[in-house]
Structure formats: structure tokens, C-alpha cells
């Protein structure tokens, strides 16, 4: 479980210097969350007391998202059990290997049963690199998350979350609006006897997010062609 205290290099995520050196990072280097942390601190609606259950759950969630998005090898995961299961909106659970086959990154969070021609974003064709490039281009200041309410503590943690950012770059051929983009959901985390994550279930409407990203006019350039080499954007998530 992630510590509720500060970690080396990031006060919200459990990521120390030794881990940075010994981990194979998906995008070639450890993530740097300075920019998105600033966005979080400026836009959070809840400030939880140090050492509280809410702060612990918030840091746990941020650390889990960091591992899932940025670590390339299962053996480098410190927060999850080897038999960890992830599920979205009541779908069949997926193992870490299956999540990896989906392209990792944002793809597991955006699975859909919509016909292909109706998909704003198609996780079946996007890779971890293209999905990361799309969202870091759209949200150059990052896409922050906060915990708004914790309904139960470990071993089964149930909470409400808010994700938000500012659409200051294009998305899938749609021009940026500059507006605040946010969505809400519920998560259930099951902790093992080893104090690691055994299962995570998320419940939210992907359309609530994606619908806000296609309100801008269509543009010729694709988001993947813009700012894809920026080291800061490639490091945040």
C-alpha cells in the first residue's frame, strides 16, 4: 500500500530513487508529476488532513495509476499482486497480462462495446504510445485526480473520485476548447493480506469524458502529430 507520507521526488506517489533506477519505464524515463501536481493543488475541491484515510486512498490511487501507465514490466509492479484483476463497469475482469495486451496506458480505462464506426476513441487500435500521446497533447498540464469521498476503508476500499484537466490541445482531430474537462466515478479496491492490491473495479461513463473532447471544430492535423517529442509531456500522465 502506498504510504500516506511524502515519497522521494513526489509527495503524492510512492516512488523512490532506487525504484526509478531499477524499473523499465514504458516511455524511457521515470515520470515527472510536477506539472500535474500543480494542477491538482490549484483545482482540488477537497483537502484531506495528513494521515487521514482519505489522504491514504488518494495517494494509493495516484501511485496505482502511475504504475499501470508508466511501468513496462509486470515484475516492476510493487503495489499489485501478481494475480491482480482489473475490471471496468462490471465487465469480465482482466489480468495484468491481458491489460498489457490492450496496450496498457489509457486503453483499459476506455474499453467499449460500441460498434467501431461510433467510437470517438477506439482502444482496439490505439497503442500505449499513441494513447499517451493523444491525452498528453490534449491535456498539456496533465489530468489530475482527487478523492471526493471514501465510503469504506481497507481491506475493501470504496470511494468516489473526480478526474479533471484543461483541454488546451487537440484531441483526435478536434480543436482544443480551453475549457475545464471533468468526470466522476466510483472505484472499489480490494487489498490482499500482503497489503497489496488484489482487484480494482471502476465504474464511470467514458462518454462523459470523451463527449467533452469532441466539441471543438474538426482540424486537419491529428493530435499525435503535435508535441509528441516534448519530454515533459511524455513524462506526465
mmCIF file of C-alpha atoms in Angstrom:
data_model
loop_
_atom_site.group_PDB
_atom_site.id
_atom_site.type_symbol
_atom_site.label_atom_id
_atom_site.label_comp_id
_atom_site.label_asym_id
_atom_site.label_seq_id
_atom_site.Cartn_x
_atom_site.Cartn_y
_atom_site.Cartn_z
ATOM 1 C CA UNK A 1 0.000 0.000 0.000
ATOM 2 C CA UNK A 2 1.228 3.482 -0.756
ATOM 3 C CA UNK A 3 2.396 5.478 2.201
ATOM 4 C CA UNK A 4 0.380 8.495 3.209
ATOM 5 C CA UNK A 5 3.612 10.423 3.669
ATOM 6 C CA UNK A 6 5.850 12.058 1.070
ATOM 7 C CA UNK A 7 7.973 9.911 -1.215
ATOM 8 C CA UNK A 8 11.295 10.815 -2.779
ATOM 9 C CA UNK A 9 10.628 13.063 -5.764
ATOM 10 C CA UNK A 10 6.838 13.089 -5.437
ATOM 11 C CA UNK A 11 4.756 13.815 -2.352
ATOM 12 C CA UNK A 12 1.653 12.025 -3.614
ATOM 13 C CA UNK A 13 3.113 8.848 -5.127
ATOM 14 C CA UNK A 14 5.263 6.124 -3.626
ATOM 15 C CA UNK A 15 8.259 6.273 -5.962
ATOM 16 C CA UNK A 16 11.773 6.287 -4.508
ATOM 17 C CA UNK A 17 15.130 6.814 -6.210
ATOM 18 C CA UNK A 18 16.093 3.120 -6.177
ATOM 19 C CA UNK A 19 12.814 2.213 -7.861
ATOM 20 C CA UNK A 20 13.390 4.879 -10.508
ATOM 21 C CA UNK A 21 16.777 3.373 -11.388
ATOM 22 C CA UNK A 22 15.748 -0.304 -11.412
ATOM 23 C CA UNK A 23 12.441 -0.032 -13.264
ATOM 24 C CA UNK A 24 11.938 -0.408 -17.014
ATOM 25 C CA UNK A 25 9.863 2.656 -17.880
ATOM 26 C CA UNK A 26 7.354 2.486 -20.734
ATOM 27 C CA UNK A 27 8.385 5.874 -22.117
ATOM 28 C CA UNK A 28 12.113 5.538 -21.445
ATOM 29 C CA UNK A 29 12.344 7.531 -18.212
ATOM 30 C CA UNK A 30 10.656 7.879 -14.814
ATOM 31 C CA UNK A 31 7.529 10.041 -14.833
ATOM 32 C CA UNK A 32 7.670 13.592 -13.541
ATOM 33 C CA UNK A 33 4.420 14.790 -11.986
ATOM 34 C CA UNK A 34 5.427 18.353 -11.112
ATOM 35 C CA UNK A 35 3.049 19.936 -13.637
ATOM 36 C CA UNK A 36 0.016 17.779 -12.873
ATOM 37 C CA UNK A 37 0.662 18.139 -9.123
ATOM 38 C CA UNK A 38 0.415 21.904 -9.569
ATOM 39 C CA UNK A 39 -2.869 21.451 -11.446
ATOM 40 C CA UNK A 40 -4.126 19.186 -8.666
ATOM 41 C CA UNK A 41 -3.247 21.635 -5.902
ATOM 42 C CA UNK A 42 -4.851 24.544 -7.746
ATOM 43 C CA UNK A 43 -8.050 22.692 -8.647
ATOM 44 C CA UNK A 44 -8.764 20.229 -5.856
ATOM 45 C CA UNK A 45 -12.121 20.601 -4.114
ATOM 46 C CA UNK A 46 -11.130 18.547 -1.058
ATOM 47 C CA UNK A 47 -8.052 18.977 1.125
ATOM 48 C CA UNK A 48 -7.679 15.920 3.355
ATOM 49 C CA UNK A 49 -5.823 16.020 6.690
ATOM 50 C CA UNK A 50 -2.368 14.399 6.690
ATOM 51 C CA UNK A 51 -2.573 10.772 7.768
ATOM 52 C CA UNK A 52 -6.323 10.524 7.137
ATOM 53 C CA UNK A 53 -7.952 7.569 5.404
ATOM 54 C CA UNK A 54 -8.934 9.875 2.539
ATOM 55 C CA UNK A 55 -5.356 11.051 2.001
ATOM 56 C CA UNK A 56 -4.104 7.454 2.086
ATOM 57 C CA UNK A 57 -6.659 6.358 -0.527
ATOM 58 C CA UNK A 58 -5.866 9.359 -2.722
ATOM 59 C CA UNK A 59 -2.134 8.641 -2.685
ATOM 60 C CA UNK A 60 -2.782 4.939 -3.208
ATOM 61 C CA UNK A 61 -4.845 5.715 -6.310
ATOM 62 C CA UNK A 62 -2.234 8.090 -7.707
ATOM 63 C CA UNK A 63 0.526 5.529 -7.173
ATOM 64 C CA UNK A 64 -1.530 2.768 -8.786
ATOM 65 C CA UNK A 65 -2.258 4.914 -11.849
ATOM 66 C CA UNK A 66 1.451 5.758 -12.122
ATOM 67 C CA UNK A 67 2.458 2.088 -12.079
ATOM 68 C CA UNK A 68 -0.174 0.977 -14.568
ATOM 69 C CA UNK A 69 0.602 3.769 -17.025
ATOM 70 C CA UNK A 70 4.377 4.035 -16.795
ATOM 71 C CA UNK A 71 5.860 0.664 -15.801
ATOM 72 C CA UNK A 72 6.567 -1.623 -18.748
ATOM 73 C CA UNK A 73 7.200 -4.902 -16.871
ATOM 74 C CA UNK A 74 4.870 -6.742 -14.536
ATOM 75 C CA UNK A 75 7.804 -7.679 -12.304
ATOM 76 C CA UNK A 76 8.380 -3.991 -11.578
ATOM 77 C CA UNK A 77 4.905 -3.500 -10.096
ATOM 78 C CA UNK A 78 5.205 -3.020 -6.328
ATOM 79 C CA UNK A 79 1.628 -2.147 -5.484
ATOM 80 C CA UNK A 80 -0.234 -5.020 -7.161
ATOM 81 C CA UNK A 81 -0.361 -8.751 -6.543
ATOM 82 C CA UNK A 82 0.853 -10.963 -9.429
ATOM 83 C CA UNK A 83 -2.719 -12.251 -9.842
ATOM 84 C CA UNK A 84 -4.174 -8.727 -9.789
ATOM 85 C CA UNK A 85 -7.517 -8.237 -11.590
ATOM 86 C CA UNK A 86 -8.885 -5.047 -13.146
ATOM 87 C CA UNK A 87 -12.455 -4.531 -14.329
ATOM 88 C CA UNK A 88 -14.454 -1.671 -15.819
ATOM 89 C CA UNK A 89 -18.190 -1.090 -15.429
ATOM 90 C CA UNK A 90 -18.949 -4.648 -14.390
ATOM 91 C CA UNK A 91 -17.142 -6.268 -17.318
ATOM 92 C CA UNK A 92 -15.175 -9.504 -17.019
ATOM 93 C CA UNK A 93 -12.003 -8.944 -15.015
ATOM 94 C CA UNK A 94 -8.640 -8.697 -16.784
ATOM 95 C CA UNK A 95 -5.255 -9.903 -15.553
ATOM 96 C CA UNK A 96 -2.137 -7.762 -15.788
ATOM 97 C CA UNK A 97 -1.111 -9.739 -18.871
ATOM 98 C CA UNK A 98 -4.455 -9.019 -20.517
ATOM 99 C CA UNK A 99 -4.250 -5.345 -19.611
ATOM 100 C CA UNK A 100 -0.825 -5.281 -21.253
ATOM 101 C CA UNK A 101 -2.218 -6.803 -24.436
ATOM 102 C CA UNK A 102 -4.754 -3.969 -24.605
ATOM 103 C CA UNK A 103 -1.867 -1.567 -24.977
ATOM 104 C CA UNK A 104 -1.749 -0.549 -21.334
ATOM 105 C CA UNK A 105 -1.989 3.129 -20.512
ATOM 106 C CA UNK A 106 -5.438 4.615 -21.062
ATOM 107 C CA UNK A 107 -6.804 1.760 -23.183
ATOM 108 C CA UNK A 108 -8.104 -0.445 -20.329
ATOM 109 C CA UNK A 109 -9.985 2.547 -18.898
ATOM 110 C CA UNK A 110 -11.719 3.280 -22.214
ATOM 111 C CA UNK A 111 -12.967 -0.144 -23.279
ATOM 112 C CA UNK A 112 -16.323 -0.098 -25.036
ATOM 113 C CA UNK A 113 -18.877 -2.337 -26.714
ATOM 114 C CA UNK A 114 -19.915 0.375 -29.188
ATOM 115 C CA UNK A 115 -19.662 -0.500 -32.912
ATOM 116 C CA UNK A 116 -16.348 0.612 -34.383
ATOM 117 C CA UNK A 117 -17.876 3.365 -36.530
ATOM 118 C CA UNK A 118 -19.379 5.009 -33.431
ATOM 119 C CA UNK A 119 -16.187 5.096 -31.372
ATOM 120 C CA UNK A 120 -14.749 8.539 -30.701
ATOM 121 C CA UNK A 121 -11.675 6.819 -29.304
ATOM 122 C CA UNK A 122 -11.046 3.198 -30.251
ATOM 123 C CA UNK A 123 -8.894 1.321 -27.694
ATOM 124 C CA UNK A 124 -8.753 -1.639 -30.079
ATOM 125 C CA UNK A 125 -6.484 0.255 -32.472
ATOM 126 C CA UNK A 126 -4.579 2.604 -30.145
ATOM 127 C CA UNK A 127 -1.239 1.588 -28.613
ATOM 128 C CA UNK A 128 0.130 2.656 -25.246
ATOM 129 C CA UNK A 129 2.303 5.198 -27.064
ATOM 130 C CA UNK A 130 -0.460 6.640 -29.259
ATOM 131 C CA UNK A 131 -2.960 6.842 -26.394
ATOM 132 C CA UNK A 132 -0.445 8.516 -24.106
ATOM 133 C CA UNK A 133 0.482 10.955 -26.876
ATOM 134 C CA UNK A 134 -3.199 11.751 -27.535
ATOM 135 C CA UNK A 135 -4.051 12.583 -23.936
ATOM 136 C CA UNK A 136 -0.838 14.401 -23.022
ATOM 137 C CA UNK A 137 -1.303 16.540 -26.124
ATOM 138 C CA UNK A 138 -4.906 17.296 -25.182
ATOM 139 C CA UNK A 139 -4.016 17.977 -21.531
ATOM 140 C CA UNK A 140 -0.530 19.582 -21.537
ATOM 141 C CA UNK A 141 -0.906 20.409 -17.826
ATOM 142 C CA UNK A 142 -1.949 16.848 -17.043
ATOM 143 C CA UNK A 143 -5.174 15.155 -15.995
ATOM 144 C CA UNK A 144 -5.480 15.310 -12.216
ATOM 145 C CA UNK A 145 -7.421 13.023 -9.899
ATOM 146 C CA UNK A 146 -8.795 13.597 -6.415
ATOM 147 C CA UNK A 147 -10.786 11.508 -3.974
ATOM 148 C CA UNK A 148 -14.061 13.189 -3.053
ATOM 149 C CA UNK A 149 -15.433 10.665 -0.572
ATOM 150 C CA UNK A 150 -14.338 7.355 0.964
ATOM 151 C CA UNK A 151 -17.247 5.064 1.815
ATOM 152 C CA UNK A 152 -15.254 2.216 3.393
ATOM 153 C CA UNK A 153 -11.664 1.531 4.350
ATOM 154 C CA UNK A 154 -9.378 -1.471 3.807
ATOM 155 C CA UNK A 155 -9.455 -4.299 3.088
ATOM 156 C CA UNK A 156 -12.244 -3.229 0.706
ATOM 157 C CA UNK A 157 -11.900 0.437 -0.175
ATOM 158 C CA UNK A 158 -14.854 2.127 -1.869
ATOM 159 C CA UNK A 159 -14.598 5.746 -2.952
ATOM 160 C CA UNK A 160 -15.848 8.479 -5.278
ATOM 161 C CA UNK A 161 -13.297 10.218 -7.490
ATOM 162 C CA UNK A 162 -13.043 13.238 -9.756
ATOM 163 C CA UNK A 163 -10.713 13.483 -12.786
ATOM 164 C CA UNK A 164 -10.095 16.860 -14.437
ATOM 165 C CA UNK A 165 -7.878 18.876 -16.743
ATOM 166 C CA UNK A 166 -7.987 21.714 -19.274
ATOM 167 C CA UNK A 167 -8.343 20.915 -22.973
ATOM 168 C CA UNK A 168 -5.512 23.085 -24.260
ATOM 169 C CA UNK A 169 -4.542 20.821 -27.136
ATOM 170 C CA UNK A 170 -6.421 18.960 -29.894
ATOM 171 C CA UNK A 171 -7.963 15.506 -29.473
ATOM 172 C CA UNK A 172 -8.462 13.005 -32.292
ATOM 173 C CA UNK A 173 -8.751 15.748 -34.898
ATOM 174 C CA UNK A 174 -10.860 18.134 -32.799
ATOM 175 C CA UNK A 175 -9.611 21.612 -31.918
ATOM 176 C CA UNK A 176 -8.963 22.491 -28.253
ATOM 177 C CA UNK A 177 -11.678 24.349 -26.396
ATOM 178 C CA UNK A 178 -9.550 25.554 -23.483
ATOM 179 C CA UNK A 179 -12.343 24.506 -21.152
ATOM 180 C CA UNK A 180 -12.268 22.514 -17.934
ATOM 181 C CA UNK A 181 -12.920 18.832 -18.675
ATOM 182 C CA UNK A 182 -14.001 16.646 -15.767
ATOM 183 C CA UNK A 183 -15.816 13.445 -14.973
ATOM 184 C CA UNK A 184 -16.743 11.479 -11.851
ATOM 185 C CA UNK A 185 -16.895 7.820 -10.907
ATOM 186 C CA UNK A 186 -16.779 5.153 -8.229
ATOM 187 C CA UNK A 187 -13.953 2.716 -7.538
ATOM 188 C CA UNK A 188 -13.649 -0.424 -5.410
ATOM 189 C CA UNK A 189 -10.184 -1.587 -4.372
ATOM 190 C CA UNK A 190 -9.624 -4.934 -2.685
ATOM 191 C CA UNK A 191 -6.467 -5.253 -0.598
ATOM 192 C CA UNK A 192 -4.749 -8.602 -0.049
ATOM 193 C CA UNK A 193 -3.298 -9.959 3.191
ATOM 194 C CA UNK A 194 0.059 -8.704 1.905
ATOM 195 C CA UNK A 195 -1.320 -5.150 1.869
ATOM 196 C CA UNK A 196 -1.235 -5.036 -1.921
ATOM 197 C CA UNK A 197 -3.950 -4.506 -4.488
ATOM 198 C CA UNK A 198 -5.679 -7.752 -5.447
ATOM 199 C CA UNK A 199 -8.501 -6.242 -7.500
ATOM 200 C CA UNK A 200 -9.662 -2.841 -8.725
ATOM 201 C CA UNK A 201 -13.103 -2.107 -10.183
ATOM 202 C CA UNK A 202 -14.001 1.206 -11.792
ATOM 203 C CA UNK A 203 -17.470 2.466 -12.617
ATOM 204 C CA UNK A 204 -17.951 5.562 -14.775
ATOM 205 C CA UNK A 205 -19.310 6.736 -18.122
ATOM 206 C CA UNK A 206 -16.488 7.027 -20.680
ATOM 207 C CA UNK A 207 -18.834 9.117 -22.818
ATOM 208 C CA UNK A 208 -18.913 11.755 -20.076
ATOM 209 C CA UNK A 209 -15.211 12.299 -20.747
ATOM 210 C CA UNK A 210 -14.965 11.744 -24.497
ATOM 211 C CA UNK A 211 -18.059 13.767 -25.360
ATOM 212 C CA UNK A 212 -16.416 16.855 -23.894
ATOM 213 C CA UNK A 213 -13.311 16.331 -26.030
ATOM 214 C CA UNK A 214 -15.030 16.483 -29.430
ATOM 215 C CA UNK A 215 -16.914 19.781 -29.022
ATOM 216 C CA UNK A 216 -14.190 21.716 -30.845
ATOM 217 C CA UNK A 217 -14.165 22.093 -34.614
ATOM 218 C CA UNK A 218 -12.533 19.403 -36.727
ATOM 219 C CA UNK A 219 -8.947 20.217 -37.653
ATOM 220 C CA UNK A 220 -6.686 18.639 -40.258
ATOM 221 C CA UNK A 221 -3.706 17.898 -38.023
ATOM 222 C CA UNK A 222 -4.008 14.889 -35.731
ATOM 223 C CA UNK A 223 -3.142 15.275 -32.064
ATOM 224 C CA UNK A 224 -0.454 12.631 -32.369
ATOM 225 C CA UNK A 225 1.494 14.896 -34.717
ATOM 226 C CA UNK A 226 1.725 17.704 -32.165
ATOM 227 C CA UNK A 227 4.134 17.919 -29.208
ATOM 228 C CA UNK A 228 4.877 14.195 -29.343
ATOM 229 C CA UNK A 229 8.572 14.802 -28.652
ATOM 230 C CA UNK A 230 8.109 17.085 -25.657
ATOM 231 C CA UNK A 231 9.952 15.386 -22.745
ATOM 232 C CA UNK A 232 7.706 16.942 -20.113
ATOM 233 C CA UNK A 233 4.506 15.812 -21.771
ATOM 234 C CA UNK A 234 5.865 12.311 -22.350
ATOM 235 C CA UNK A 235 6.666 12.015 -18.669
ATOM 236 C CA UNK A 236 3.349 13.034 -17.188
ATOM 237 C CA UNK A 237 0.102 11.141 -17.015
#
